[in-house]
Short mmCIF file of C-alpha atoms and ligand atoms in Angstrom, two decimals:
data_model
loop_
_atom_site.label_atom_id
_atom_site.label_comp_id
_atom_site.label_asym_id
_atom_site.label_seq_id
_atom_site.Cartn_x
_atom_site.Cartn_y
_atom_site.Cartn_z
CA MET T 1 -71.05 45.08 61.54
CA LYS T 2 -74.68 45.48 60.38
CA PHE T 3 -76.24 48.94 59.95
CA ASN T 4 -78.48 48.72 63.04
CA THR T 5 -75.40 48.04 65.16
CA LYS T 6 -73.31 50.67 63.39
CA THR T 7 -75.74 53.43 64.38
CA ILE T 8 -74.88 52.65 68.00
CA HIS T 9 -71.27 51.49 67.86
CA GLY T 10 -69.87 52.48 64.44
CA GLY T 11 -66.55 54.30 64.77
CA GLN T 12 -66.92 54.38 68.56
CA HIS T 13 -64.07 52.00 69.38
CA GLU T 14 -62.17 54.45 71.57
CA VAL T 15 -63.53 54.13 75.10
CA ASP T 16 -63.16 57.29 77.20
CA PRO T 17 -59.73 56.80 78.81
CA ALA T 18 -60.57 58.84 81.93
CA TYR T 19 -63.68 57.09 83.34
CA GLY T 20 -64.86 54.69 80.64
CA SER T 21 -68.02 56.70 79.96
CA VAL T 22 -70.27 54.93 77.46
CA MET T 23 -70.98 58.11 75.52
CA PRO T 24 -68.04 60.19 74.31
CA PRO T 25 -67.59 63.15 76.66
CA ILE T 26 -68.44 66.63 75.40
CA TYR T 27 -64.99 68.18 75.12
CA GLN T 28 -66.16 71.76 75.54
CA THR T 29 -62.78 73.29 74.87
CA SER T 30 -61.29 75.53 72.22
CA THR T 31 -57.68 74.49 72.82
CA TYR T 32 -55.41 71.78 74.30
CA SER T 33 -52.26 72.04 76.40
CA GLN T 34 -48.92 71.17 74.80
CA SER T 35 -45.86 69.92 76.70
CA THR T 36 -43.57 71.47 74.08
CA PRO T 37 -44.53 73.23 70.81
CA GLY T 38 -46.27 70.54 68.78
CA GLY T 39 -46.28 68.16 71.76
CA HIS T 40 -50.01 67.47 72.02
CA LYS T 41 -52.25 64.40 72.25
CA GLY T 42 -53.75 64.63 68.77
CA PHE T 43 -55.72 67.85 69.15
CA GLU T 44 -54.36 71.40 69.21
CA TYR T 45 -57.29 73.72 68.41
CA SER T 46 -61.00 72.90 68.13
CA ARG T 47 -61.50 74.37 64.65
CA SER T 48 -58.90 71.88 63.39
CA GLY T 49 -60.24 69.01 65.48
CA ASN T 50 -62.19 68.19 68.63
CA PRO T 51 -62.55 64.71 70.17
CA THR T 52 -66.37 64.88 70.35
CA ARG T 53 -66.58 66.03 66.74
CA SER T 54 -64.11 63.29 65.75
CA ALA T 55 -66.32 60.66 67.42
CA LEU T 56 -69.25 61.92 65.32
CA GLU T 57 -67.15 62.05 62.14
CA ARG T 58 -66.11 58.41 62.64
CA SER T 59 -69.75 57.45 63.17
CA LEU T 60 -70.78 59.23 59.95
CA ALA T 61 -68.02 57.50 57.98
CA SER T 62 -69.08 54.13 59.35
CA LEU T 63 -72.79 54.64 58.51
CA GLU T 64 -72.03 55.55 54.89
CA ASN T 65 -69.46 52.76 54.38
CA GLY T 66 -66.91 55.51 53.81
CA LYS T 67 -63.50 56.09 55.35
CA PHE T 68 -63.54 59.78 56.27
CA GLY T 69 -66.34 61.86 57.81
CA LEU T 70 -66.37 65.64 58.15
CA ALA T 71 -68.92 67.55 60.22
CA PHE T 72 -69.79 71.19 59.51
CA ALA T 73 -71.76 74.04 61.08
CA SER T 74 -74.70 73.43 58.70
CA GLY T 75 -75.67 71.47 55.60
CA LEU T 76 -74.95 74.53 53.50
CA ALA T 77 -71.48 74.86 55.05
CA ALA T 78 -70.83 71.25 53.95
CA ILE T 79 -72.01 72.03 50.38
CA ASP T 80 -69.92 75.22 50.41
CA ALA T 81 -66.84 73.11 51.20
CA VAL T 82 -67.52 70.79 48.25
CA ILE T 83 -67.85 73.67 45.76
CA LYS T 84 -64.62 75.19 47.14
CA LEU T 85 -62.82 72.20 45.60
CA LEU T 86 -63.42 74.00 42.28
CA LYS T 87 -61.77 76.97 40.55
CA PRO T 88 -63.11 79.87 38.45
CA GLY T 89 -63.96 78.58 34.98
CA ASP T 90 -64.99 75.15 36.27
CA GLU T 91 -68.49 73.87 35.55
CA VAL T 92 -71.01 71.87 37.57
CA VAL T 93 -73.98 69.87 36.34
CA SER T 94 -76.65 69.97 39.04
CA THR T 95 -80.12 68.61 39.62
CA SER T 96 -82.63 71.36 38.77
CA ASP T 97 -85.09 70.35 41.49
CA LEU T 98 -83.06 70.89 44.63
CA TYR T 99 -83.14 72.56 48.03
CA GLY T 100 -83.64 76.32 47.56
CA GLY T 101 -80.67 77.18 49.77
CA SER T 102 -78.34 75.05 47.63
CA TYR T 103 -79.63 76.85 44.53
CA ARG T 104 -79.06 80.22 46.25
CA LEU T 105 -75.50 79.27 47.26
CA PHE T 106 -74.67 78.09 43.73
CA THR T 107 -76.21 81.03 41.86
CA LYS T 108 -75.71 83.95 44.24
CA ILE T 109 -72.26 83.15 45.66
CA PHE T 110 -70.37 80.73 43.43
CA GLU T 111 -71.55 81.94 40.01
CA ASP T 112 -70.19 85.37 40.97
CA LEU T 113 -66.86 83.69 41.70
CA GLY T 114 -66.71 82.27 38.17
CA ILE T 115 -68.16 78.78 38.56
CA LYS T 116 -70.85 77.85 36.04
CA PHE T 117 -73.82 75.68 37.00
CA HIS T 118 -76.09 73.79 34.59
CA PHE T 119 -79.41 72.97 36.33
CA ILE T 120 -81.04 70.05 34.58
CA GLY T 121 -83.66 67.36 35.09
CA MET T 122 -81.76 64.12 35.79
CA GLU T 123 -84.61 61.61 35.87
CA ASN T 124 -82.99 60.12 32.79
CA ALA T 125 -79.34 60.00 33.86
CA ALA T 126 -78.12 59.80 30.25
CA THR T 127 -79.13 63.47 29.76
CA ILE T 128 -76.30 64.50 32.10
CA GLU T 129 -73.75 63.63 29.42
CA ASN T 130 -75.13 66.38 27.13
CA TYR T 131 -73.95 68.98 29.64
CA ILE T 132 -70.47 67.62 30.30
CA ASN T 133 -67.49 69.30 28.62
CA ASP T 134 -63.80 69.60 29.41
CA LYS T 135 -64.53 72.28 32.05
CA THR T 136 -66.94 70.07 34.00
CA LYS T 137 -65.50 69.09 37.39
CA LEU T 138 -68.53 68.04 39.43
CA ILE T 139 -71.98 66.47 39.14
CA TRP T 140 -74.24 67.55 42.01
CA VAL T 141 -77.15 65.22 42.63
CA GLU T 142 -79.92 65.49 45.17
CA THR T 143 -81.98 62.29 45.50
CA PRO T 144 -84.77 62.09 46.48
CA THR T 145 -85.09 65.71 45.42
CA ASN T 146 -86.50 68.42 47.65
CA PRO T 147 -89.45 68.90 47.28
CA MET T 148 -90.59 67.00 44.15
CA MET T 149 -89.36 63.59 45.31
CA ASN T 150 -87.67 62.83 41.98
CA ILE T 151 -85.27 59.91 42.06
CA ILE T 152 -81.92 60.05 40.30
CA ASP T 153 -80.08 56.86 39.38
CA ILE T 154 -76.87 57.14 41.44
CA LYS T 155 -75.17 54.11 39.86
CA ALA T 156 -75.79 55.30 36.29
CA THR T 157 -74.69 58.84 37.19
CA ALA T 158 -71.53 57.49 38.85
CA ALA T 159 -70.67 55.61 35.64
CA ILE T 160 -70.99 58.88 33.67
CA ALA T 161 -68.88 60.72 36.26
CA LYS T 162 -66.14 58.06 36.08
CA LYS T 163 -66.16 58.01 32.28
CA HIS T 164 -65.55 61.78 32.17
CA ASN T 165 -63.29 61.88 35.21
CA VAL T 166 -65.50 64.28 37.18
CA LEU T 167 -66.54 64.08 40.83
CA LEU T 168 -70.01 62.93 41.82
CA ALA T 169 -71.49 64.39 45.02
CA VAL T 170 -74.87 63.23 46.32
CA ASP T 171 -77.03 65.19 48.76
CA SER T 172 -78.62 62.22 50.50
CA THR T 173 -80.40 64.24 53.21
CA PHE T 174 -83.90 62.88 52.46
CA ALA T 175 -82.74 59.27 52.31
CA THR T 176 -80.22 59.04 55.17
CA PRO T 177 -77.69 56.19 55.19
CA TYR T 178 -80.49 53.95 56.50
CA LEU T 179 -82.19 54.08 53.09
CA GLN T 180 -79.36 54.63 50.61
CA LYS T 181 -75.58 54.53 50.48
CA PRO T 182 -74.31 56.65 47.59
CA LEU T 183 -70.63 55.71 48.11
CA ASP T 184 -71.49 52.03 47.60
CA LEU T 185 -73.17 53.02 44.32
CA GLY T 186 -70.05 54.81 43.04
CA ALA T 187 -70.43 58.40 44.29
CA ASP T 188 -67.28 60.20 45.48
CA ILE T 189 -68.90 62.39 48.14
CA VAL T 190 -72.09 61.96 50.15
CA MET T 191 -73.53 65.04 51.81
CA HIS T 192 -76.16 65.44 54.54
CA SER T 193 -77.96 68.23 56.24
CA ALA T 194 -77.51 66.52 59.63
CA THR T 195 -80.04 69.07 60.89
CA LYS T 196 -82.65 66.64 59.53
CA TYR T 197 -82.90 62.87 60.09
CA LEU T 198 -79.37 62.31 61.44
CA GLY T 199 -79.93 64.71 64.34
CA GLY T 200 -83.56 63.69 64.24
CA HIS T 201 -84.92 65.88 67.03
CA SER T 202 -85.10 69.38 65.49
CA ASP T 203 -82.59 70.75 67.99
CA VAL T 204 -79.37 71.11 65.98
CA VAL T 205 -78.20 72.70 62.71
CA MET T 206 -75.34 70.70 61.19
CA GLY T 207 -73.88 69.36 57.94
CA ALA T 208 -71.83 66.31 57.02
CA LEU T 209 -69.67 64.94 54.23
CA VAL T 210 -68.35 61.40 53.89
CA VAL T 211 -65.78 60.18 51.35
CA LYS T 212 -63.74 57.05 50.71
CA GLU T 213 -60.70 58.44 49.00
CA GLU T 214 -57.88 59.81 51.17
CA LYS T 215 -56.66 62.57 48.81
CA LEU T 216 -60.19 63.95 48.47
CA ALA T 217 -60.64 63.76 52.26
CA GLU T 218 -57.41 65.71 52.75
CA LYS T 219 -58.60 68.48 50.39
CA LEU T 220 -61.97 68.69 52.15
CA TYR T 221 -60.34 68.64 55.56
CA PHE T 222 -58.06 71.50 54.44
CA ILE T 223 -61.15 73.51 53.40
CA GLN T 224 -63.01 72.61 56.60
CA ASN T 225 -60.12 73.91 58.71
CA ALA T 226 -59.17 76.86 56.47
CA SER T 227 -62.74 78.16 56.06
CA GLY T 228 -63.66 77.20 59.62
CA ALA T 229 -67.37 76.39 59.33
CA VAL T 230 -67.17 73.62 61.94
CA CYS T 231 -69.79 72.45 64.42
CA GLY T 232 -69.29 72.66 68.19
CA PRO T 233 -68.80 69.76 70.61
CA GLN T 234 -72.27 70.06 72.19
CA ASP T 235 -73.97 69.80 68.79
CA SER T 236 -71.66 66.93 67.80
CA PHE T 237 -72.78 65.08 70.92
CA LEU T 238 -76.46 65.69 70.15
CA VAL T 239 -76.15 64.35 66.59
CA LEU T 240 -74.19 61.32 67.82
CA ARG T 241 -77.04 60.67 70.25
CA GLY T 242 -79.61 61.14 67.48
CA ILE T 243 -77.83 58.68 65.22
CA LYS T 244 -78.16 55.92 67.82
CA THR T 245 -81.89 55.68 67.07
CA LEU T 246 -81.71 56.50 63.34
CA HIS T 247 -82.65 52.96 62.25
CA ILE T 248 -85.76 52.68 64.41
CA ARG T 249 -86.88 56.24 63.70
CA MET T 250 -86.48 55.70 59.95
CA GLN T 251 -88.49 52.48 60.12
CA ARG T 252 -91.42 54.40 61.62
CA HIS T 253 -90.96 57.41 59.28
CA CYS T 254 -91.25 54.99 56.35
CA GLU T 255 -94.31 53.16 57.75
CA ASN T 256 -96.14 56.42 58.52
CA GLY T 257 -95.02 57.93 55.22
CA LYS T 258 -96.49 55.03 53.26
CA ALA T 259 -99.83 55.23 55.08
CA ILE T 260 -100.10 58.99 54.53
CA ALA T 261 -99.04 58.83 50.88
CA ASN T 262 -101.83 56.31 50.24
CA PHE T 263 -104.36 58.31 52.28
CA LEU T 264 -103.63 61.46 50.24
CA LYS T 265 -103.64 59.58 46.94
CA ASN T 266 -107.19 58.40 47.60
CA HIS T 267 -108.47 61.77 48.85
CA PRO T 268 -110.97 63.44 46.48
CA LYS T 269 -109.62 66.95 47.22
CA ILE T 270 -106.00 66.08 46.38
CA GLU T 271 -104.81 66.28 42.77
CA LYS T 272 -101.38 64.66 42.88
CA VAL T 273 -99.08 63.09 45.45
CA TYR T 274 -95.31 62.88 44.98
CA TRP T 275 -93.77 59.91 46.77
CA PRO T 276 -91.27 57.43 45.28
CA GLY T 277 -93.04 54.40 46.77
CA PHE T 278 -95.90 54.61 44.27
CA GLU T 279 -95.61 52.13 41.40
CA ASP T 280 -96.54 54.91 38.97
CA HIS T 281 -93.74 57.21 40.21
CA ALA T 282 -91.52 57.84 37.16
CA ASN T 283 -88.42 56.31 38.78
CA HIS T 284 -90.06 53.87 41.20
CA GLU T 285 -87.92 50.98 39.93
CA ILE T 286 -84.70 52.95 40.50
CA ALA T 287 -85.92 53.96 43.97
CA LYS T 288 -86.60 50.28 44.70
CA SER T 289 -83.15 49.26 43.57
CA GLN T 290 -81.11 51.97 45.33
CA MET T 291 -83.19 52.56 48.49
CA GLU T 292 -84.21 50.19 51.28
CA ASP T 293 -87.61 51.88 51.60
CA PHE T 294 -89.23 55.14 50.45
CA GLY T 295 -88.92 57.49 53.43
CA GLY T 296 -91.22 59.90 55.18
CA MET T 297 -91.12 62.90 52.81
CA ILE T 298 -94.21 63.51 50.69
CA SER T 299 -95.35 66.45 48.55
CA PHE T 300 -98.82 67.01 47.17
CA VAL T 301 -100.97 69.54 45.33
CA THR T 302 -104.62 70.33 45.95
CA LYS T 303 -107.33 69.66 43.39
CA GLY T 304 -107.46 72.38 40.75
CA ASN T 305 -104.07 73.66 41.92
CA ASP T 306 -105.92 75.79 44.50
CA TYR T 307 -103.48 78.09 46.33
CA ASP T 308 -106.02 79.33 48.91
CA GLN T 309 -107.00 75.76 49.76
CA ALA T 310 -103.32 74.80 50.19
CA ILE T 311 -102.75 77.70 52.60
CA LYS T 312 -105.93 76.80 54.51
CA ILE T 313 -104.70 73.21 54.91
CA VAL T 314 -101.31 74.17 56.35
CA GLU T 315 -102.94 76.72 58.67
CA ASN T 316 -105.56 74.20 59.88
CA LEU T 317 -103.12 71.44 60.81
CA LYS T 318 -102.84 70.79 64.56
CA VAL T 319 -100.59 67.76 65.05
CA PHE T 320 -98.40 68.68 62.05
CA THR T 321 -96.54 71.95 62.71
CA LEU T 322 -96.22 74.51 59.94
CA ALA T 323 -92.46 75.04 59.91
CA GLU T 324 -89.29 75.00 57.83
CA SER T 325 -87.06 71.90 58.04
CA LEU T 326 -87.77 68.18 58.13
CA GLY T 327 -86.57 64.86 59.46
CA GLY T 328 -87.39 65.33 63.15
CA VAL T 329 -89.53 63.03 65.27
CA GLU T 330 -92.43 65.50 64.98
CA SER T 331 -94.48 65.87 61.79
CA LEU T 332 -93.98 69.14 59.91
CA ALA T 333 -95.78 70.71 56.98
CA GLY T 334 -94.29 73.31 54.68
CA HIS T 335 -95.28 75.50 51.76
CA PRO T 336 -92.12 75.31 49.56
CA ALA T 337 -93.01 78.24 47.25
CA SER T 338 -93.05 80.72 50.14
CA MET T 339 -90.73 78.94 52.56
CA THR T 340 -87.87 76.52 51.72
CA HIS T 341 -87.81 77.35 47.99
CA ALA T 342 -88.66 81.06 48.04
CA SER T 343 -85.10 81.87 46.93
CA ILE T 344 -85.72 80.17 43.55
CA PRO T 345 -87.40 82.54 41.04
CA LYS T 346 -91.08 81.61 40.48
CA GLU T 347 -90.46 80.87 36.80
CA GLU T 348 -87.61 78.44 37.56
CA ARG T 349 -89.50 76.93 40.49
CA GLU T 350 -92.61 76.19 38.47
CA LYS T 351 -90.59 74.50 35.72
CA THR T 352 -89.71 71.77 38.22
CA GLY T 353 -93.26 71.52 39.62
CA VAL T 354 -92.93 73.73 42.71
CA VAL T 355 -96.26 75.45 42.14
CA ASP T 356 -97.96 77.73 44.66
CA SER T 357 -100.38 75.00 45.78
CA LEU T 358 -97.65 72.46 46.61
CA ILE T 359 -97.45 71.29 50.23
CA ARG T 360 -94.51 69.30 51.59
CA LEU T 361 -94.88 66.97 54.55
CA SER T 362 -92.15 65.61 56.76
CA VAL T 363 -94.01 62.71 58.33
CA GLY T 364 -92.90 62.15 61.91
CA ILE T 365 -93.10 59.13 64.18
CA GLU T 366 -96.32 59.95 66.04
CA ASP T 367 -99.28 57.54 66.03
CA ILE T 368 -100.47 57.20 62.43
CA ASP T 369 -104.17 57.49 63.43
CA ASP T 370 -103.57 60.97 64.87
CA LEU T 371 -101.64 62.08 61.79
CA ILE T 372 -104.33 60.92 59.37
CA ALA T 373 -107.11 62.42 61.50
CA ASP T 374 -105.22 65.71 61.49
CA LEU T 375 -104.88 65.73 57.70
CA GLU T 376 -108.53 64.73 57.33
CA GLN T 377 -109.76 67.67 59.41
CA ALA T 378 -107.33 70.13 57.79
CA ILE T 379 -108.25 69.18 54.21
CA GLY T 380 -111.93 69.20 55.18
C1 LIG D 1 -81.88 68.48 50.79
C2 LIG D 1 -81.23 69.54 51.62
N1 LIG D 1 -79.94 69.81 51.45
C3 LIG D 1 -79.30 70.77 52.17
C4 LIG D 1 -79.98 71.52 53.11
C5 LIG D 1 -79.26 72.59 53.89
O1 LIG D 1 -79.00 72.16 55.17
P1 LIG D 1 -78.89 73.14 56.45
O2 LIG D 1 -80.23 73.79 56.62
O3 LIG D 1 -78.49 72.23 57.55
O4 LIG D 1 -77.84 74.15 56.12
C6 LIG D 1 -81.34 71.27 53.32
C7 LIG D 1 -82.10 72.07 54.30
O5 LIG D 1 -83.32 72.05 54.34
C8 LIG D 1 -81.98 70.26 52.55
O6 LIG D 1 -83.31 69.98 52.70
#
């Protein structure tokens, strides 16, 4: 089955036995009757499993060419489950430019529990090997990175992970399975904030993991059930519905993203634009080889690194909404230093390029003329 069919039918082989409804029903229930203790029809309690969530989890597995999907209450809950595979004393090598909430979870929760994180630039994958020792259990990669749009070579990183017998997890939120499939490139775990493009309509907070290997799936399922950060049936339904249009939404996100990246690049008041589709992007060739297209996320800095000008731009925007998050049908603008990445100390943030004048755009699927006109008037 091709991807554009999988978004609609992938993992959805089980027709509703009651009335044949085309969409899986929302099983808004916490529990299930049993004829005798243990005598149930596959579900006993909705933290452990729910038919609507299972339909979504099968869809996720299908989209990523994996075997097992797991849906969580948020992207961070999904990341939390991955790190819970580890024990005190274990070490993780992580991308240094990553979502601020992931950094906060790693440094403020898991470091206190005895797990050590090495945050490094991974644009040259070979560098990762310098940080691997016999305590290393996981490589955590975000690509494209949030918000600097760095690209990490998943295939090369997977080869390093295999050589040292450590797990490779990829936060593929910015790319979605439409653009990149980390499991096909050798990763062990792919993670998504389904809040973003998978849901696609800015109405749900959710996370997802997909794996191929059964033993790893069993461990993650144990954590999902034991820790209990699951998503509800209503939200599962909404993300399943969102996924059905993922391919056409992503097509438009990419088209609009390209037009806006080029518009900003040629604007005299803009200093630098970060977007992996540019030929002069440091890892453009890797992006071309591991992604189908370059997506709708763009970051840029104003000429002279002017903080006041950056704030004026985000305040002046009318079609773009100044808001946290990304990946919905509507265009959003954000100021990472004070919003999504405020939990990273300024010194650390600036090392990766997240300066105070950086603006991040999540380009939506509105008419491109309106989006460019909006940026034009806001930049002035
Ligand atoms: C790349 C990335 N990973 C993870 C997350 C966390 O996801 P959630 O907000 O659904 O917990 C986000 C949220 O912005 C993100 O951008």
